[in-house]
Coordinates of C-alpha atoms in Angstrom, one line a residue:
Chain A
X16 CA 197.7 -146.3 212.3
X17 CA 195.7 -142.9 212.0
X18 CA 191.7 -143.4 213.2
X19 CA 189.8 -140.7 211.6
X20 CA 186.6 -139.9 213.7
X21 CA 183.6 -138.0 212.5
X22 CA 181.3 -136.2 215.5
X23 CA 178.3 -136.0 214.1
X24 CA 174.5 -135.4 214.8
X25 CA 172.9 -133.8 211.4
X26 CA 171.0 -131.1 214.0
X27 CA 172.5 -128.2 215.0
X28 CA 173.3 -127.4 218.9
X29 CA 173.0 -130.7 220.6
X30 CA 176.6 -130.3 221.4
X31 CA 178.8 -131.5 218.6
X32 CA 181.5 -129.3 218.8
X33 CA 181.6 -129.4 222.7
X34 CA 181.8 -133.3 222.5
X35 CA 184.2 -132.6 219.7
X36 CA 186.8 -130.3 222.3
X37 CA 186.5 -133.4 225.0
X38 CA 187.0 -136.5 223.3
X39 CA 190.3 -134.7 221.7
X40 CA 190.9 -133.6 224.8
X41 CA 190.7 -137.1 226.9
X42 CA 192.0 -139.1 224.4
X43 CA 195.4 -136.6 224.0
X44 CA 195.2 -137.0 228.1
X45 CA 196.0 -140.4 227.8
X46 CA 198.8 -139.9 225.5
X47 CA 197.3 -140.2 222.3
X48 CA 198.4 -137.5 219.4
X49 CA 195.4 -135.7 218.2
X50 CA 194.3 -133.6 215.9
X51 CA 190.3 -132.1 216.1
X52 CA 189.4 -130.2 212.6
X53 CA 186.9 -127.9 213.0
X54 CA 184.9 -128.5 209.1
X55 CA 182.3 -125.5 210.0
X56 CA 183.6 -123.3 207.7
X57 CA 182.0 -120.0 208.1
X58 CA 180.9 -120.7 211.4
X59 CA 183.6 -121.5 212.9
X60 CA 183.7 -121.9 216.5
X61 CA 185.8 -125.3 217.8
X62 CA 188.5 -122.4 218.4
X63 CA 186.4 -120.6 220.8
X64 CA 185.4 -123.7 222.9
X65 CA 188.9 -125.1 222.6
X66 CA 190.1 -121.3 223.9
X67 CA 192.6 -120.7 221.2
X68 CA 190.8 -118.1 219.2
X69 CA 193.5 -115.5 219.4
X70 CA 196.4 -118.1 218.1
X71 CA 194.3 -118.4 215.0
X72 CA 196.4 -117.3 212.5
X73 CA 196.1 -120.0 209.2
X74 CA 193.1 -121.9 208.9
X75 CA 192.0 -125.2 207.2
X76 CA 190.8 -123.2 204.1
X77 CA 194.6 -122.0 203.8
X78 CA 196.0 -125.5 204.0
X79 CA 193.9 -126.7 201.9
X80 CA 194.3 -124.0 199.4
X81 CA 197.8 -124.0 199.5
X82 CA 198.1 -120.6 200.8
X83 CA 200.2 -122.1 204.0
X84 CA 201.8 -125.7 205.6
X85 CA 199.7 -127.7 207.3
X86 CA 202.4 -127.3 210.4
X87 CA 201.7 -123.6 210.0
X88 CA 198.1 -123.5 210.5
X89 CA 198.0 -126.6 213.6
X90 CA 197.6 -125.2 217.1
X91 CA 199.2 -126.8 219.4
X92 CA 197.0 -126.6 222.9
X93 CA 198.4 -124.8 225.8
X94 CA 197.5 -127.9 228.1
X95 CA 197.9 -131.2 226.8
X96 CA 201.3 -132.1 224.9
X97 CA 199.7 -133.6 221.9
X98 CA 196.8 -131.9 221.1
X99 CA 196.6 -129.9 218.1
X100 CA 194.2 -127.7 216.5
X101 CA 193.1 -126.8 213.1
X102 CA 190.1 -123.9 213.1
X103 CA 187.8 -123.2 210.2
X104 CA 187.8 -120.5 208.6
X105 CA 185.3 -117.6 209.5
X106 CA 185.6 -115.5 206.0
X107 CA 185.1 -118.4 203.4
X108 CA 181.7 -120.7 202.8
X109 CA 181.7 -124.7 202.9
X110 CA 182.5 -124.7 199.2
X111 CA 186.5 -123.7 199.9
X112 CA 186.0 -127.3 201.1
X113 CA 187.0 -130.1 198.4
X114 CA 187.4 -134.0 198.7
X115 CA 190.7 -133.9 197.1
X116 CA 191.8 -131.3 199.7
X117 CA 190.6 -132.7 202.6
X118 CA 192.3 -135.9 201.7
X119 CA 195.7 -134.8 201.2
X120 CA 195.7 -133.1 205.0
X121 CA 194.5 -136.7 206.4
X122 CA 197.2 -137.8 204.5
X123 CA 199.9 -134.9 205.8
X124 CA 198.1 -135.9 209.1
X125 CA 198.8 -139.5 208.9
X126 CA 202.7 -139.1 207.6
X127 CA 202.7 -136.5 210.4
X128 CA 202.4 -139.7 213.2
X129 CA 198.6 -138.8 214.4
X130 CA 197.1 -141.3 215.9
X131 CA 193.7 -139.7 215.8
X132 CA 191.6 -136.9 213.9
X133 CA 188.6 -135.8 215.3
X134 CA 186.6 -134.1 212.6
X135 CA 183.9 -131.8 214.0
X136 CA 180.7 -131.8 211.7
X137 CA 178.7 -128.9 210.7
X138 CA 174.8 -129.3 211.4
X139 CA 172.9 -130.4 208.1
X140 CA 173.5 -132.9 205.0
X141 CA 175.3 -130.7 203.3
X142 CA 178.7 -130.6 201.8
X143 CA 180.4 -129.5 204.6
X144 CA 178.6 -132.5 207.0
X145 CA 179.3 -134.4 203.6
X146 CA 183.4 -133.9 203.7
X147 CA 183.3 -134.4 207.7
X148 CA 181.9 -137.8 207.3
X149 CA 183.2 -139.4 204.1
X150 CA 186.9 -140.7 205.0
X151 CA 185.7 -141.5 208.8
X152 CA 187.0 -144.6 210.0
X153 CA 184.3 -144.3 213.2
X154 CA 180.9 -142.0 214.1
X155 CA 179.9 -140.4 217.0
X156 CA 176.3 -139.5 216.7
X157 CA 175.7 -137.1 219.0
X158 CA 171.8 -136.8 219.8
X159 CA 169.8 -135.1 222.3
X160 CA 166.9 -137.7 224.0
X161 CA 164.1 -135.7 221.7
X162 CA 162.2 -136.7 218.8
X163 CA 164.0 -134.1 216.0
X164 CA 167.6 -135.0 216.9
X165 CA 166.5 -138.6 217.4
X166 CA 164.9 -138.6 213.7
X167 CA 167.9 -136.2 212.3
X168 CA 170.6 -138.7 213.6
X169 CA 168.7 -142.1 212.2
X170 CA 169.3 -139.6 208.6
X171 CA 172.7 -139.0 209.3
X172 CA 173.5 -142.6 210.3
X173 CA 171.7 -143.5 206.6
X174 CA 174.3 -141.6 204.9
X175 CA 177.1 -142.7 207.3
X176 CA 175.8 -146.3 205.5
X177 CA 176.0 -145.2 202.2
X178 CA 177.8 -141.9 201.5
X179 CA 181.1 -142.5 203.2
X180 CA 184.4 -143.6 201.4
X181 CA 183.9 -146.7 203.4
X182 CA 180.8 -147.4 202.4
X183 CA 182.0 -146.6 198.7
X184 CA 184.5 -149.2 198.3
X185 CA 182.9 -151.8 200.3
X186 CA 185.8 -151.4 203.1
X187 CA 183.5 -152.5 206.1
X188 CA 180.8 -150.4 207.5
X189 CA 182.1 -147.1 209.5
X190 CA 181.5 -148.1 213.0
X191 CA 178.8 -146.0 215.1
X192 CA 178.8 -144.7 217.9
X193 CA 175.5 -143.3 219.4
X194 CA 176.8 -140.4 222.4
X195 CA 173.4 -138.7 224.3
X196 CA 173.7 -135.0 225.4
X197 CA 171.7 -133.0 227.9
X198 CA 170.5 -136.1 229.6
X199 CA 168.0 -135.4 233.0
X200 CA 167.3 -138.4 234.1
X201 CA 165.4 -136.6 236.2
X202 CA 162.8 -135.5 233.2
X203 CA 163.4 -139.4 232.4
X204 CA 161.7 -140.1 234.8
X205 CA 158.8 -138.1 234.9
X206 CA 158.2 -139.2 231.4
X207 CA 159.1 -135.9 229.8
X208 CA 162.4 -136.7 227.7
X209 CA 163.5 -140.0 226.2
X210 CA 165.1 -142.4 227.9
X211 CA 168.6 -143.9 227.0
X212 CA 166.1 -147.3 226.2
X213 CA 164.2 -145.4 224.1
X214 CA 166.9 -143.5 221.8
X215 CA 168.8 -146.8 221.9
X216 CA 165.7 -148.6 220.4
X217 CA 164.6 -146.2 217.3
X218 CA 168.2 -146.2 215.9
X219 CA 169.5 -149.7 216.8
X220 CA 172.6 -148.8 218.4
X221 CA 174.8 -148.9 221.4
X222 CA 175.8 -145.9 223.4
X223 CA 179.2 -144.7 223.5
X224 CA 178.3 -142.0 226.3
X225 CA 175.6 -140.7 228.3
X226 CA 176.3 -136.9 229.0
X227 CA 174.1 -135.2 231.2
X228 CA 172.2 -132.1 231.5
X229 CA 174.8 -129.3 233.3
X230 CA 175.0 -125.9 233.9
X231 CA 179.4 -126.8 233.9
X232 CA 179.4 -127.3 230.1
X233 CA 177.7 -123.3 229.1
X234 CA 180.4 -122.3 231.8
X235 CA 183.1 -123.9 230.2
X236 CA 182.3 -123.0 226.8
X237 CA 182.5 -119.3 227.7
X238 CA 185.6 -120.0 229.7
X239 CA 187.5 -121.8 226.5
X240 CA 188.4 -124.6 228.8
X241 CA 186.8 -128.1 227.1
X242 CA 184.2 -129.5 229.7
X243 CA 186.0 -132.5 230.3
X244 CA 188.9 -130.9 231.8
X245 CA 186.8 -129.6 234.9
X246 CA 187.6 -132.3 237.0
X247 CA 184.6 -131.4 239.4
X248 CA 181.8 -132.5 237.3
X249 CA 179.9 -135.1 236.4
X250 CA 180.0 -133.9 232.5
X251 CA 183.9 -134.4 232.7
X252 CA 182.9 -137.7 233.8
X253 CA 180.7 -139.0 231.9
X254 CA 183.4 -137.7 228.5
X255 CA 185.5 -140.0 230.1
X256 CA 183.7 -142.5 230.6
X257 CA 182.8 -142.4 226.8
X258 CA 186.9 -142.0 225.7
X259 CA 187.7 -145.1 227.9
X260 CA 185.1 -146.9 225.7
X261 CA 186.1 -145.6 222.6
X262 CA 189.2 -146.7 223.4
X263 CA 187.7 -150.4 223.7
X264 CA 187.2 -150.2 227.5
X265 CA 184.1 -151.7 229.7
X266 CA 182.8 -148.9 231.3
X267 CA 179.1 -149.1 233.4
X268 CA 177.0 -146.4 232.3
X269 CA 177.0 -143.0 235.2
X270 CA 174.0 -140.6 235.3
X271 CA 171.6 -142.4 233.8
X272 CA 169.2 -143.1 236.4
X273 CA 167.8 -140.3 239.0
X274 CA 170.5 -139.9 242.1
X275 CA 168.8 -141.6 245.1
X276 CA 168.2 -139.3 247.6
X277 CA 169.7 -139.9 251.2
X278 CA 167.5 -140.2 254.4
X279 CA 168.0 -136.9 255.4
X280 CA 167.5 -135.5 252.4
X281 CA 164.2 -137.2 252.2
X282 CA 163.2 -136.1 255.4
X283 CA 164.3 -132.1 254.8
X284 CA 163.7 -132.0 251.2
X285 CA 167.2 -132.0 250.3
Chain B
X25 CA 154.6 -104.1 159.9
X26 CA 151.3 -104.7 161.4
X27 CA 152.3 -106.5 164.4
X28 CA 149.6 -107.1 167.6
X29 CA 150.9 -105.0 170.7
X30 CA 150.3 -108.1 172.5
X31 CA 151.2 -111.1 170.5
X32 CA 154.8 -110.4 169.0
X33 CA 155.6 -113.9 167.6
X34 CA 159.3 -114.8 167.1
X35 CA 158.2 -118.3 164.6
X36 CA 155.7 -118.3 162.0
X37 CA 155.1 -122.1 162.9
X38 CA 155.8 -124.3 165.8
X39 CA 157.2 -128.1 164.7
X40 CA 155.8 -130.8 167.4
X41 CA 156.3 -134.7 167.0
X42 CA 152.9 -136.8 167.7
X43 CA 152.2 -140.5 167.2
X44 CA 149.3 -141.2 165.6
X45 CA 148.3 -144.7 163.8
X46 CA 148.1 -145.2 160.7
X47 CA 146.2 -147.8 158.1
X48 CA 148.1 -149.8 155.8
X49 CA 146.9 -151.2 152.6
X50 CA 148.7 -154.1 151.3
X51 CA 148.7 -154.6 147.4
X52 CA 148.3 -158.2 146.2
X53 CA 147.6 -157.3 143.4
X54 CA 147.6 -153.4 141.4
X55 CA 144.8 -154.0 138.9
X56 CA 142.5 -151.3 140.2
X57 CA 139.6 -152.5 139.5
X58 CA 139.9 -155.6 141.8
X59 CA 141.5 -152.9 144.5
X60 CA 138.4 -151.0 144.4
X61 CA 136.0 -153.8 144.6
X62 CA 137.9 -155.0 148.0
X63 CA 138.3 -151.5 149.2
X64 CA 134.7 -151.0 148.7
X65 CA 133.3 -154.2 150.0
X66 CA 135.4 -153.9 153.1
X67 CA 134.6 -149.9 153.9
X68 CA 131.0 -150.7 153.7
X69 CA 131.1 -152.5 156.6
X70 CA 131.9 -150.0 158.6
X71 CA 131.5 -147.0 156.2
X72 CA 132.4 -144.1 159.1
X73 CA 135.3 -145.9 160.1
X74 CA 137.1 -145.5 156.9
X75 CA 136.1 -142.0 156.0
X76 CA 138.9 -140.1 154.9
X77 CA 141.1 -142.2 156.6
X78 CA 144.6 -141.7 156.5
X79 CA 146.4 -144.7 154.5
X80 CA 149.6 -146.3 153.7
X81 CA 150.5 -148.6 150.8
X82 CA 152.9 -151.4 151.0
X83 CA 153.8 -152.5 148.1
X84 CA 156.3 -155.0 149.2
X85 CA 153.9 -158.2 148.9
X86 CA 153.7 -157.4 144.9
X87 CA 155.3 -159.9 142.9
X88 CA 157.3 -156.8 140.3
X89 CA 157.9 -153.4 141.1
X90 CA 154.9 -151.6 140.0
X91 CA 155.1 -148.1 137.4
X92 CA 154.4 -144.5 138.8
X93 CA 151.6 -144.9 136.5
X94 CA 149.9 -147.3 138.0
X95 CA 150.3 -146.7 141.5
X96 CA 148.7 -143.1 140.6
X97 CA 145.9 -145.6 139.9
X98 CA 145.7 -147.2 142.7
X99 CA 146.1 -144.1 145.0
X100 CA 142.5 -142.9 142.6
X101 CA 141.0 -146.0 143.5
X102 CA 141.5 -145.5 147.4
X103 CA 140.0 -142.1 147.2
X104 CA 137.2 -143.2 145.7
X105 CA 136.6 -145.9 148.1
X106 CA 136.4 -142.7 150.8
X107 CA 140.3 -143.3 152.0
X108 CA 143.6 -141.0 151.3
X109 CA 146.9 -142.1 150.1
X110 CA 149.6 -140.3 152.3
X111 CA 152.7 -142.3 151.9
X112 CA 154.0 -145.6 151.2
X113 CA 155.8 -148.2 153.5
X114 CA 159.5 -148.8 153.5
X115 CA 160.5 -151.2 150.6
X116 CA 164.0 -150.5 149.4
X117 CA 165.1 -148.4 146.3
X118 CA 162.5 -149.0 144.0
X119 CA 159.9 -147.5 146.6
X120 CA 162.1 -145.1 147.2
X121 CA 161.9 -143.6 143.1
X122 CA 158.0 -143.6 142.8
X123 CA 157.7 -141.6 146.6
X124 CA 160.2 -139.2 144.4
X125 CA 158.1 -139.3 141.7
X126 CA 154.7 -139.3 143.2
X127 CA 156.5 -136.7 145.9
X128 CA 154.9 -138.8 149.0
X129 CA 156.7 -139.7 152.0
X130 CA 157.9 -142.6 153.0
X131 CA 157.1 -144.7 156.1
X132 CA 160.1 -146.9 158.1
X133 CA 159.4 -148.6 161.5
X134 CA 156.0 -149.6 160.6
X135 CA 156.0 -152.9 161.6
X136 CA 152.7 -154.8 160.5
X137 CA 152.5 -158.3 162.7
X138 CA 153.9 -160.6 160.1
X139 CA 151.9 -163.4 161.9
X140 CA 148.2 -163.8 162.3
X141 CA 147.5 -161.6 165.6
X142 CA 147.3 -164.0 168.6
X143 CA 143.9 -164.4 170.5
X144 CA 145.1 -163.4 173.6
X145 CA 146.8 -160.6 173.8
X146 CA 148.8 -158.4 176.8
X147 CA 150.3 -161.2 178.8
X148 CA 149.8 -160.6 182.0
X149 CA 152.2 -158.5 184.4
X150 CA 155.9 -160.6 184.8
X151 CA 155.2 -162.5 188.4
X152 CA 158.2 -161.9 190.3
X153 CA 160.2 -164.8 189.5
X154 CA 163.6 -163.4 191.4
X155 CA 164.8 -164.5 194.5
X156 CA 163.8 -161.9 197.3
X157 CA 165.8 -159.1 197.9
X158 CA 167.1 -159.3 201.5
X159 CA 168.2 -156.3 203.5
X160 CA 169.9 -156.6 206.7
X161 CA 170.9 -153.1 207.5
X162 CA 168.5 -151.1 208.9
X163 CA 166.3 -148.9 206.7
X164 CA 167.1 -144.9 207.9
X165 CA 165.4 -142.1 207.8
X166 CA 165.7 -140.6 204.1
X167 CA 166.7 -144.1 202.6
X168 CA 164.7 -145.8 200.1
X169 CA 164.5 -149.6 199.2
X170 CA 163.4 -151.4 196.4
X171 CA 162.5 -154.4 195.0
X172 CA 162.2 -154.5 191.5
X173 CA 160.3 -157.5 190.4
X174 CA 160.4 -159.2 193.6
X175 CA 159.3 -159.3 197.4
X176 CA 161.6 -157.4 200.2
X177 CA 162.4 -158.8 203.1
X178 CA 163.9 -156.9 205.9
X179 CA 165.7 -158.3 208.9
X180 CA 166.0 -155.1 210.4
X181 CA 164.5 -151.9 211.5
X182 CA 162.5 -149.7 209.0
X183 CA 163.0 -146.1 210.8
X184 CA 160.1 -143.2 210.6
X185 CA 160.7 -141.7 207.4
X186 CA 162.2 -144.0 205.6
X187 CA 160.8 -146.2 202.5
X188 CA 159.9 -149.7 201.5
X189 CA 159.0 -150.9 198.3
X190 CA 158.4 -154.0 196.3
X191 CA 157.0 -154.7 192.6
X192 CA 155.8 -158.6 195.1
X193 CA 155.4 -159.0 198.5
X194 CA 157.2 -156.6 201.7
X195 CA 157.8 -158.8 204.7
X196 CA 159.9 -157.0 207.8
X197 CA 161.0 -158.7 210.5
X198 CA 162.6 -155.3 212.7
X199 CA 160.0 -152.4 214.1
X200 CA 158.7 -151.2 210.9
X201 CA 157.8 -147.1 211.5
X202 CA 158.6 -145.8 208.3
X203 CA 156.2 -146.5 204.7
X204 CA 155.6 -149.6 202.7
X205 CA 154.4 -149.8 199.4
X206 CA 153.9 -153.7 197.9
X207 CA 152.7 -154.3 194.7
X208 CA 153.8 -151.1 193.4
X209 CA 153.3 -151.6 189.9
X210 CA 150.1 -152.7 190.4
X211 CA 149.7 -156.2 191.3
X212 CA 146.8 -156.1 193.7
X213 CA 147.7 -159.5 195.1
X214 CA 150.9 -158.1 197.1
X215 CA 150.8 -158.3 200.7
X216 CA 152.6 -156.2 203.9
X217 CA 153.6 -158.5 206.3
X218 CA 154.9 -157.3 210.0
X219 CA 156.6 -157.9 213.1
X220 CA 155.9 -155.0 215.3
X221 CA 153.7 -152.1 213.0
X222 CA 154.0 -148.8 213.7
X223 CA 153.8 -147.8 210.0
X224 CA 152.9 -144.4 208.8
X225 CA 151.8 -145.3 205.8
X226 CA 151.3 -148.7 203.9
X227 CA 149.9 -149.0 200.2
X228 CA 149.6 -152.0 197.6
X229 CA 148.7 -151.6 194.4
X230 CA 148.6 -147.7 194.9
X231 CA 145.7 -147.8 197.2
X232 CA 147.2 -146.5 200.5
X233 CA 146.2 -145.6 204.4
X234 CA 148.6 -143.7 206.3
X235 CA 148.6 -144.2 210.3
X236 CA 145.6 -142.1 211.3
X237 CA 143.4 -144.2 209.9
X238 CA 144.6 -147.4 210.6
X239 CA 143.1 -149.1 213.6
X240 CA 145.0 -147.9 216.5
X241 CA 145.0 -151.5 218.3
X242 CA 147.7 -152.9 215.7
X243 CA 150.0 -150.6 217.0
X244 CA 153.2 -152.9 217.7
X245 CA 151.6 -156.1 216.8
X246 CA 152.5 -159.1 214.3
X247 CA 150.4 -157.1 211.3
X248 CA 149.5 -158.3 207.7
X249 CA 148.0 -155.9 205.2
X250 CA 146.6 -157.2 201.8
X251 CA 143.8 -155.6 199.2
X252 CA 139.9 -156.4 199.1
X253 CA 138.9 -154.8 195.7
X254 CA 139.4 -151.5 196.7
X255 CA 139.8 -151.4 200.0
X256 CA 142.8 -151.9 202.1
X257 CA 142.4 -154.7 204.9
X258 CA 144.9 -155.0 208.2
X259 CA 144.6 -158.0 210.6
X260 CA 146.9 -158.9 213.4
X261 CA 148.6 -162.7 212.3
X262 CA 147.8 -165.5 213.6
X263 CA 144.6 -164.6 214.3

């Protein structure tokens, strides 16, 4: 059984493709053989957070074209056994992209033994989002706690509704998943950002994850090592918290609320 | 060739399809002496309203298929009564040989009421007779609902930016945040009814207000919205 999952957020740099890296990453942790599909096409850059830029040799444009295997184009990541990669391509523009296309590598995918494809959307409604979304079996909407990604997401989850093969032939709803990025509880709290109430309210949905605000996640980016691998910090943490309940597990919400500060830290201004 | 620098023309005419209406004579009889009489009588009532006034003649109440002769009579008589014979109305083959021969067109679709025109007329707008339409999905950002001929009723949230409509009544049970439109083809007897409003817009019959100027205590309250003439009314329910 092959779960396809769609890591979405229709606005651009709230973390999509950094949530993308982890959530393959954990879940391939725990055993699971994964796939993540980078469907920026153009803009491709899954590769560069995923640290495996300079293995890209075919890319999903070629597999789908027919110009190589799909076993040819997968990278297989240097640190987790059954993790593979499969980079966009940097040359060619969304419309390389067809339905038909994108189907049959599910479908090599499937025969292949995945148990789960983690498609990272492009920002935007457009065909490239379109093709991300429409043979999902689940959603992650990723959203920052501000008013634009807030209304951009209650679009995307609209068309998750409607314009999904799901949706199509009546086959159950795709299940959401609402994940929030750059949290500060901190700015929570001082009434500056939204809370995880507050998002949770305007689109009606349980949250999957609540990832907080972190200098770690820039580092790891730059470093090619997915932020959930740094054991060290609370981002890391709060991905796994969000795999485990992906995965079906009950998992209290971390990092939501201000840290309490200590006595001493009270009295020295810790 | 003494074309205009400015105006080089690539048609001598233009062909353009209007509607206009047109009078139809009926012939009871085709002595034209009795036609004229009529005609007469019945344009001196209202003498400017029949001045060269396009007309039609159906022939198809005449008992025999009258000569090319004879309807070149009647089309004399007409003139003379202040009207002009442009065509005749669609009768089948012999109708067809004297437009030939009298080389005037002839007129299909007219449909002349074959009863005597009811009193009232323009029945009023269908009431919406269907069951309502229910939507239990939330209502996103981008997406549209409508009730055709019916009220909407909405279990769920209606999210800023996205759109409510109903030809009857819109009653929402979730937050509603996004627009509502009742009565939107025109029946001025639609109402909005709310939960928790916090609508940026809301319009029945076409008459709308969007949030600013909507009374800023109905923010989040049970809200109904309904149409006083012209003016759009809100009131918290149960109140």
């Amino acid at each position: 059984m092959t779960e396809i999952i769609v890591v979405t957020s229709g606005k651009g740099g709230v973390g999509k493709t950094t949530t993308s890296a982890s959530l393959a990453c954990g879940l391939a942790r725990r055993g699971k053989k994964v796939a993540v599909i980078d469907f920026d096409i153009g803009l491709r850059n899954l590769d560069l957070i995923m640290g495996c830029e300079r293995r890209v040799v075919y890319d999903f444009v070629n597999v789908i074209q027919g110009e190589c295997t799909l076993k040819q184009a997968l990278i297989k990541d240097k640190r987790l056994e059954t993790l593979y990669v499969l980079a966009a391509s940097q040359t060619r523009d969304k419309d390389a992209l067809s339905s038909e296309g994108v189907r049959r590598v599910f479908d090599d995918l499937t025969a292949d033994g995945f148990e789960y494809i983690v498609c990272d959307s492009p920002a935007g409604i457009e065909k490239g989002a379109h093709l991300a979304m429409y043979f999902a079996d689940r959603a992650v909407v990723v959203v920052n706690p501000e008013v634009s990604s807030v209304r951009d997401s209650d679009r995307i989850l609209g068309l998750l509704s409607a314009k999904t093969l799901r949706a199509e032939q009546g086959n159950g709803q795709v299940k959401e998943h609402l994940l929030l990025t750059r949290y500060s509880p901190k700015r929570v709290a001082t009434g500056e950002m939204m809370s995880v109430g507050d998002v949770k309210e305007i689109l009606g949905l349980d949250v999957v994850g609540v990832v907080p605000e972190s200098v770690d996640v820039l580092a790891a980016s730059n470093a090619g090592i997915p932020v959930i691998l740094n054991e060290n910090s609370d981002v890391s943490r709060a991905y796994e918290d969000a795999v485990a309940r992906l995965l079906g597990e009950t998992v209290p919400l971390r990092f939501v609320d201000e840290p309490k500060k200590g006595f001493f830290a009270r009295m020295f201004g810790g | 060739m003494n074309k205009t620098a400015d105006a080089p023309r690539e048609h001598a005419v233009e062909i353009r399809f209007g509607q206009v209406g047109l009078v139809q004579v009926r012939l009871h009889t085709i002595d034209p002496g009795s036609i004229l009489d009529e005609l007469t009588g019945r344009t001196a009532t209202a003498p400017h309203f029949f001045e060269r006034t396009a007309v039609c003649l159906d022939l198809s109440t005449l008992t025999k298929p009258p000569s090319v002769e004879e309807i070149r009579a009647v089309v004399e008589v007409v003139r003379r009564a202040g009207m002009l014979s442009v065509g005749l109305a669609q009768g089948g083959a012999s109708v067809e040989a004297l437009a030939n021969a009298l080389e005037m067109p002839v007129f299909t679709h007219i449909r002349a009421p074959s009863k005597p025109v009811p009193v009232v007329q323009a029945a009023p707008a269908p009431e919406p007779t269907l069951p309502a339409l229910m939507q239990h999905q939330p209502v996103r950002s981008g997406q549209r609902v409508y009730a055709r001929n019916r009220d909407l009723i909405v279990m769920a949230t209606v999210a800023a930016g996205a759109e409510v409509m109903a030809d009857g009544c819109v009653h929402i049970y979730g937050p509603l945040r996004g627009r509502v439109m009742a009565g939107v083809h025109g029946d001025t007897e639609a109402r909005v009814f709310c939960q928790t409003f916090n609508a940026e817009l809301v319009s029945i019959a076409g008459v709308f207000r969007v949030f600013e100027t909507i009374p800023a205590d109905l923010a989040g309250m049970p809200v109904q919205a309904w149409l006083a003439g012209e003016d759009l009314r809100f009131a918290k329910i149960g109140e």
